[in-house]
Amino acid sequence: MDKESIRKVMKEKRGEMKSALQKALSQRICKRIACRPEYTKAVKVAFYYPWKGEVELLNLAIQALKEGKGVFFPKVAGEKLIFCPVKTLRELSPGYKGIPEPISSPVDQRGIDLFLVPGVAFDWEGYRLGMGGGFYDRALGTLKQYQVSIGVAYNFQLLESLPRNWWDRKVDVIVTESTIITPST
Ligand code: ADP
Ligand code: MG
C-alpha cells in the first residue's frame, strides 16, 4: 500500500476509537514514557498538541512543568517546525490548521534533549508516517547525535514496514501502550 492509502486507513481507525479508550491508553502511554531513561534524563522536552485522535500527552507536559523540566511545543513557520517554550498550557493558542501553538519565541532546537513525535503509523525500524506535511522529517533531519526522539502511538498504529522516501526520518524509540521498540539496538 502507498503512503496515502495507509494514512487513510490508519486515520479512520484512530477516528473510530472511543474517547474513553483513547484517554485510558494515552494515560498508560504517558506512564511508560515517564519511565524511559530518555525521558527521566531529559531536561528539555518537546511535546506536541494532540490533534485528530493523536495520543494525548498534555498531562505528562503538566507533570514535566511541575518537575521543573523545560517544556516546548512546536509551531509551524513556513515549511518548518520551530519549538517554543511554555510555562503553562494556557500559553497555547490556535495556529496552523487551528492547532494550538505557543506564542513565545522559538529556542535553538539544539538545546532540546528529547522530542516526543506523533504519527499516523510507525514501523518496526522506527520509520514514521505523518499527516503528509513532512514537518517532522525536516525537524528530525537536523537533530544532533545527543538528541533523542520518541515516536508516540497506539499499538494498532505499529506496522511491520512502511513505504519510505529519501527524506523520511526514523525515531530512536517507539512507545505504545503495550510495546516499546528500540530499532537501533
Ligand atoms: P509525512 O512525513 O508527514 O508523512 P511525507 O513523508 O509524505 O509526509 O512528506 C511530505 C512532503 O514533505 C514531501 O513532499 C517531501 O518532499 C517534503 N519533505 C519532507 N522532508 C523534507 C526535507 N527534509 N526537505 C525537503 N522536503 C521535505
Ligand atoms: Mg515522512
mmCIF file of N, CA and C in Angstrom, residues 48-109:
data_model
loop_
_atom_site.group_PDB
_atom_site.id
_atom_site.type_symbol
_atom_site.label_atom_id
_atom_site.label_comp_id
_atom_site.label_asym_id
_atom_site.label_seq_id
_atom_site.Cartn_x
_atom_site.Cartn_y
_atom_site.Cartn_z
ATOM 1 N N TYR A 48 3.825 17.751 21.861
ATOM 2 C CA TYR A 48 3.026 18.194 20.717
ATOM 3 C C TYR A 48 1.605 18.329 21.216
ATOM 4 N N TYR A 49 0.804 19.089 20.518
ATOM 5 C CA TYR A 49 -0.596 19.216 20.921
ATOM 6 C C TYR A 49 -1.404 18.123 20.217
ATOM 7 N N PRO A 50 -2.143 17.264 20.974
ATOM 8 C CA PRO A 50 -2.836 16.136 20.342
ATOM 9 C C PRO A 50 -3.897 16.623 19.351
ATOM 10 N N TRP A 51 -3.858 16.057 18.169
ATOM 11 C CA TRP A 51 -4.716 16.519 17.088
ATOM 12 C C TRP A 51 -5.346 15.320 16.417
ATOM 13 N N LYS A 52 -6.638 15.367 16.184
ATOM 14 C CA LYS A 52 -7.335 14.300 15.457
ATOM 15 C C LYS A 52 -7.055 12.912 16.021
ATOM 16 N N GLY A 53 -7.155 12.790 17.339
ATOM 17 C CA GLY A 53 -7.054 11.472 17.954
ATOM 18 C C GLY A 53 -5.647 11.015 18.278
ATOM 19 N N GLU A 54 -4.650 11.887 18.119
ATOM 20 C CA GLU A 54 -3.288 11.505 18.493
ATOM 21 C C GLU A 54 -3.220 11.241 20.002
ATOM 22 N N VAL A 55 -2.235 10.431 20.388
ATOM 23 C CA VAL A 55 -2.048 10.121 21.807
ATOM 24 C C VAL A 55 -1.928 11.434 22.592
ATOM 25 N N GLU A 56 -2.668 11.482 23.687
ATOM 26 C CA GLU A 56 -2.726 12.719 24.484
ATOM 27 C C GLU A 56 -1.630 12.746 25.541
ATOM 28 N N LEU A 57 -0.726 13.696 25.393
ATOM 29 C CA LEU A 57 0.418 13.781 26.310
ATOM 30 C C LEU A 57 0.344 15.016 27.195
ATOM 31 N N LEU A 58 -0.782 15.731 27.164
ATOM 32 C CA LEU A 58 -0.811 17.017 27.873
ATOM 33 C C LEU A 58 -0.611 16.853 29.377
ATOM 34 N N ASN A 59 -1.153 15.757 29.948
ATOM 35 C CA ASN A 59 -0.947 15.557 31.389
ATOM 36 C C ASN A 59 0.526 15.341 31.716
ATOM 37 N N LEU A 60 1.213 14.676 30.799
ATOM 38 C CA LEU A 60 2.654 14.475 31.003
ATOM 39 C C LEU A 60 3.394 15.813 30.910
ATOM 40 N N ALA A 61 2.929 16.674 30.014
ATOM 41 C CA ALA A 61 3.558 18.002 29.882
ATOM 42 C C ALA A 61 3.360 18.800 31.174
ATOM 43 N N ILE A 62 2.166 18.696 31.758
ATOM 44 C CA ILE A 62 1.886 19.406 33.015
ATOM 45 C C ILE A 62 2.791 18.876 34.131
ATOM 46 N N GLN A 63 2.914 17.546 34.169
ATOM 47 C CA GLN A 63 3.795 16.908 35.168
ATOM 48 C C GLN A 63 5.242 17.358 34.952
ATOM 49 N N ALA A 64 5.659 17.426 33.698
ATOM 50 C CA ALA A 64 7.036 17.841 33.387
ATOM 51 C C ALA A 64 7.287 19.271 33.866
ATOM 52 N N LEU A 65 6.303 20.142 33.676
ATOM 53 C CA LEU A 65 6.437 21.525 34.149
ATOM 54 C C LEU A 65 6.597 21.555 35.666
ATOM 55 N N LYS A 66 5.775 20.733 36.350
ATOM 56 C CA LYS A 66 5.851 20.668 37.820
ATOM 57 C C LYS A 66 7.216 20.193 38.284
ATOM 58 N N GLU A 67 7.798 19.253 37.522
ATOM 59 C CA GLU A 67 9.118 18.706 37.884
ATOM 60 C C GLU A 67 10.245 19.663 37.534
ATOM 61 N N GLY A 68 9.908 20.764 36.866
ATOM 62 C CA GLY A 68 10.935 21.742 36.522
ATOM 63 C C GLY A 68 11.628 21.486 35.185
ATOM 64 N N LYS A 69 11.089 20.561 34.387
ATOM 65 C CA LYS A 69 11.660 20.360 33.049
ATOM 66 C C LYS A 69 11.262 21.538 32.155
ATOM 67 N N GLY A 70 12.059 21.800 31.162
ATOM 68 C CA GLY A 70 11.682 22.771 30.146
ATOM 69 C C GLY A 70 10.706 22.094 29.186
ATOM 70 N N VAL A 71 9.591 22.745 28.934
ATOM 71 C CA VAL A 71 8.564 22.159 28.066
ATOM 72 C C VAL A 71 8.395 23.026 26.819
ATOM 73 N N PHE A 72 8.420 22.367 25.670
ATOM 74 C CA PHE A 72 8.351 23.074 24.388
ATOM 75 C C PHE A 72 7.239 22.499 23.532
ATOM 76 N N PHE A 73 6.636 23.362 22.727
ATOM 77 C CA PHE A 73 5.642 22.901 21.763
ATOM 78 C C PHE A 73 6.030 23.423 20.388
ATOM 79 N N PRO A 74 5.664 22.676 19.349
ATOM 80 C CA PRO A 74 6.020 23.115 18.001
ATOM 81 C C PRO A 74 5.067 24.181 17.462
ATOM 82 N N LYS A 75 5.623 24.981 16.598
ATOM 83 C CA LYS A 75 4.829 25.985 15.894
ATOM 84 C C LYS A 75 5.239 25.889 14.428
ATOM 85 N N VAL A 76 4.272 25.982 13.540
ATOM 86 C CA VAL A 76 4.584 25.917 12.113
ATOM 87 C C VAL A 76 5.028 27.291 11.640
ATOM 88 N N ALA A 77 6.204 27.323 11.015
ATOM 89 C CA ALA A 77 6.718 28.573 10.448
ATOM 90 C C ALA A 77 7.119 28.271 9.014
ATOM 91 N N GLY A 78 6.256 28.597 8.076
ATOM 92 C CA GLY A 78 6.507 28.251 6.678
ATOM 93 C C GLY A 78 6.487 26.734 6.547
ATOM 94 N N GLU A 79 7.607 26.146 6.084
ATOM 95 C CA GLU A 79 7.667 24.690 5.925
ATOM 96 C C GLU A 79 8.297 24.022 7.138
ATOM 97 N N LYS A 80 8.664 24.847 8.114
ATOM 98 C CA LYS A 80 9.429 24.319 9.252
ATOM 99 C C LYS A 80 8.609 24.252 10.530
ATOM 100 N N LEU A 81 9.051 23.374 11.436
ATOM 101 C CA LEU A 81 8.543 23.395 12.802
ATOM 102 C C LEU A 81 9.574 24.127 13.636
ATOM 103 N N ILE A 82 9.111 25.086 14.426
ATOM 104 C CA ILE A 82 10.023 25.703 15.375
ATOM 105 C C ILE A 82 9.483 25.387 16.768
ATOM 106 N N PHE A 83 10.387 25.263 17.723
ATOM 107 C CA PHE A 83 9.978 24.811 19.055
ATOM 108 C C PHE A 83 10.105 25.953 20.055
ATOM 109 N N CYS A 84 8.988 26.213 20.747
ATOM 110 C CA CYS A 84 8.924 27.375 21.630
ATOM 111 C C CYS A 84 8.568 26.930 23.050
ATOM 112 N N PRO A 85 9.146 27.596 24.051
ATOM 113 C CA PRO A 85 8.907 27.205 25.445
ATOM 114 C C PRO A 85 7.545 27.666 25.948
ATOM 115 N N VAL A 86 6.960 26.877 26.841
ATOM 116 C CA VAL A 86 5.761 27.332 27.555
ATOM 117 C C VAL A 86 5.956 27.084 29.053
ATOM 118 N N LYS A 87 5.351 27.951 29.842
ATOM 119 C CA LYS A 87 5.415 27.792 31.301
ATOM 120 C C LYS A 87 4.102 27.199 31.798
ATOM 121 N N THR A 88 3.046 27.377 31.023
ATOM 122 C CA THR A 88 1.753 26.761 31.311
ATOM 123 C C THR A 88 1.044 26.504 29.973
ATOM 124 N N LEU A 89 0.143 25.525 29.980
ATOM 125 C CA LEU A 89 -0.527 25.171 28.718
ATOM 126 C C LEU A 89 -1.514 26.248 28.283
ATOM 127 N N ARG A 90 -1.800 27.181 29.189
ATOM 128 C CA ARG A 90 -2.674 28.302 28.808
ATOM 129 C C ARG A 90 -2.017 29.220 27.781
ATOM 130 N N GLU A 91 -0.702 29.046 27.647
ATOM 131 C CA GLU A 91 0.013 29.885 26.678
ATOM 132 C C GLU A 91 -0.149 29.405 25.233
ATOM 133 N N LEU A 92 -0.914 28.324 25.038
ATOM 134 C CA LEU A 92 -1.100 27.819 23.673
ATOM 135 C C LEU A 92 -2.340 28.446 23.061
ATOM 136 N N SER A 93 -2.230 28.848 21.818
ATOM 137 C CA SER A 93 -3.434 29.390 21.177
ATOM 138 C C SER A 93 -3.453 28.985 19.699
ATOM 139 N N PRO A 94 -4.675 28.822 19.130
ATOM 140 C CA PRO A 94 -4.824 28.216 17.795
ATOM 141 C C PRO A 94 -3.945 28.871 16.726
ATOM 142 N N GLY A 95 -3.238 28.010 15.988
ATOM 143 C CA GLY A 95 -2.374 28.477 14.905
ATOM 144 C C GLY A 95 -2.676 27.712 13.627
ATOM 145 N N TYR A 96 -1.624 27.189 12.990
ATOM 146 C CA TYR A 96 -1.730 26.423 11.744
ATOM 147 C C TYR A 96 -2.820 25.340 11.841
ATOM 148 N N LYS A 97 -3.768 25.379 10.926
ATOM 149 C CA LYS A 97 -4.901 24.437 10.895
ATOM 150 C C LYS A 97 -5.697 24.414 12.192
ATOM 151 N N GLY A 98 -5.577 25.483 12.978
ATOM 152 C CA GLY A 98 -6.325 25.559 14.232
ATOM 153 C C GLY A 98 -5.662 24.827 15.388
ATOM 154 N N ILE A 99 -4.490 24.241 15.141
ATOM 155 C CA ILE A 99 -3.799 23.501 16.204
ATOM 156 C C ILE A 99 -3.176 24.497 17.192
ATOM 157 N N PRO A 100 -3.470 24.338 18.477
ATOM 158 C CA PRO A 100 -2.886 25.255 19.462
ATOM 159 C C PRO A 100 -1.357 25.229 19.429
ATOM 160 N N GLU A 101 -0.776 26.409 19.410
ATOM 161 C CA GLU A 101 0.683 26.514 19.406
ATOM 162 C C GLU A 101 1.122 27.636 20.332
ATOM 163 N N PRO A 102 2.392 27.616 20.738
ATOM 164 C CA PRO A 102 2.863 28.632 21.683
ATOM 165 C C PRO A 102 2.955 30.001 21.030
ATOM 166 N N ILE A 103 2.917 31.026 21.867
ATOM 167 C CA ILE A 103 3.044 32.386 21.339
ATOM 168 C C ILE A 103 4.442 32.948 21.575
ATOM 169 N N SER A 104 5.249 32.171 22.334
ATOM 170 C CA SER A 104 6.603 32.649 22.676
ATOM 171 C C SER A 104 7.549 32.534 21.476
ATOM 172 N N SER A 105 8.746 33.075 21.632
ATOM 173 C CA SER A 105 9.756 32.984 20.571
ATOM 174 C C SER A 105 10.440 31.621 20.618
ATOM 175 N N PRO A 106 10.872 31.129 19.463
ATOM 176 C CA PRO A 106 11.497 29.800 19.431
ATOM 177 C C PRO A 106 12.879 29.787 20.094
ATOM 178 N N VAL A 107 13.258 28.588 20.556
ATOM 179 C CA VAL A 107 14.618 28.402 21.067
ATOM 180 C C VAL A 107 15.439 27.716 19.979
ATOM 181 N N ASP A 108 16.727 27.680 20.173
ATOM 182 C CA ASP A 108 17.609 26.906 19.310
ATOM 183 C C ASP A 108 17.275 25.432 19.542
ATOM 184 N N GLN A 109 16.881 24.757 18.468
ATOM 185 C CA GLN A 109 16.451 23.356 18.583
ATOM 186 C C GLN A 109 17.534 22.451 19.178
#
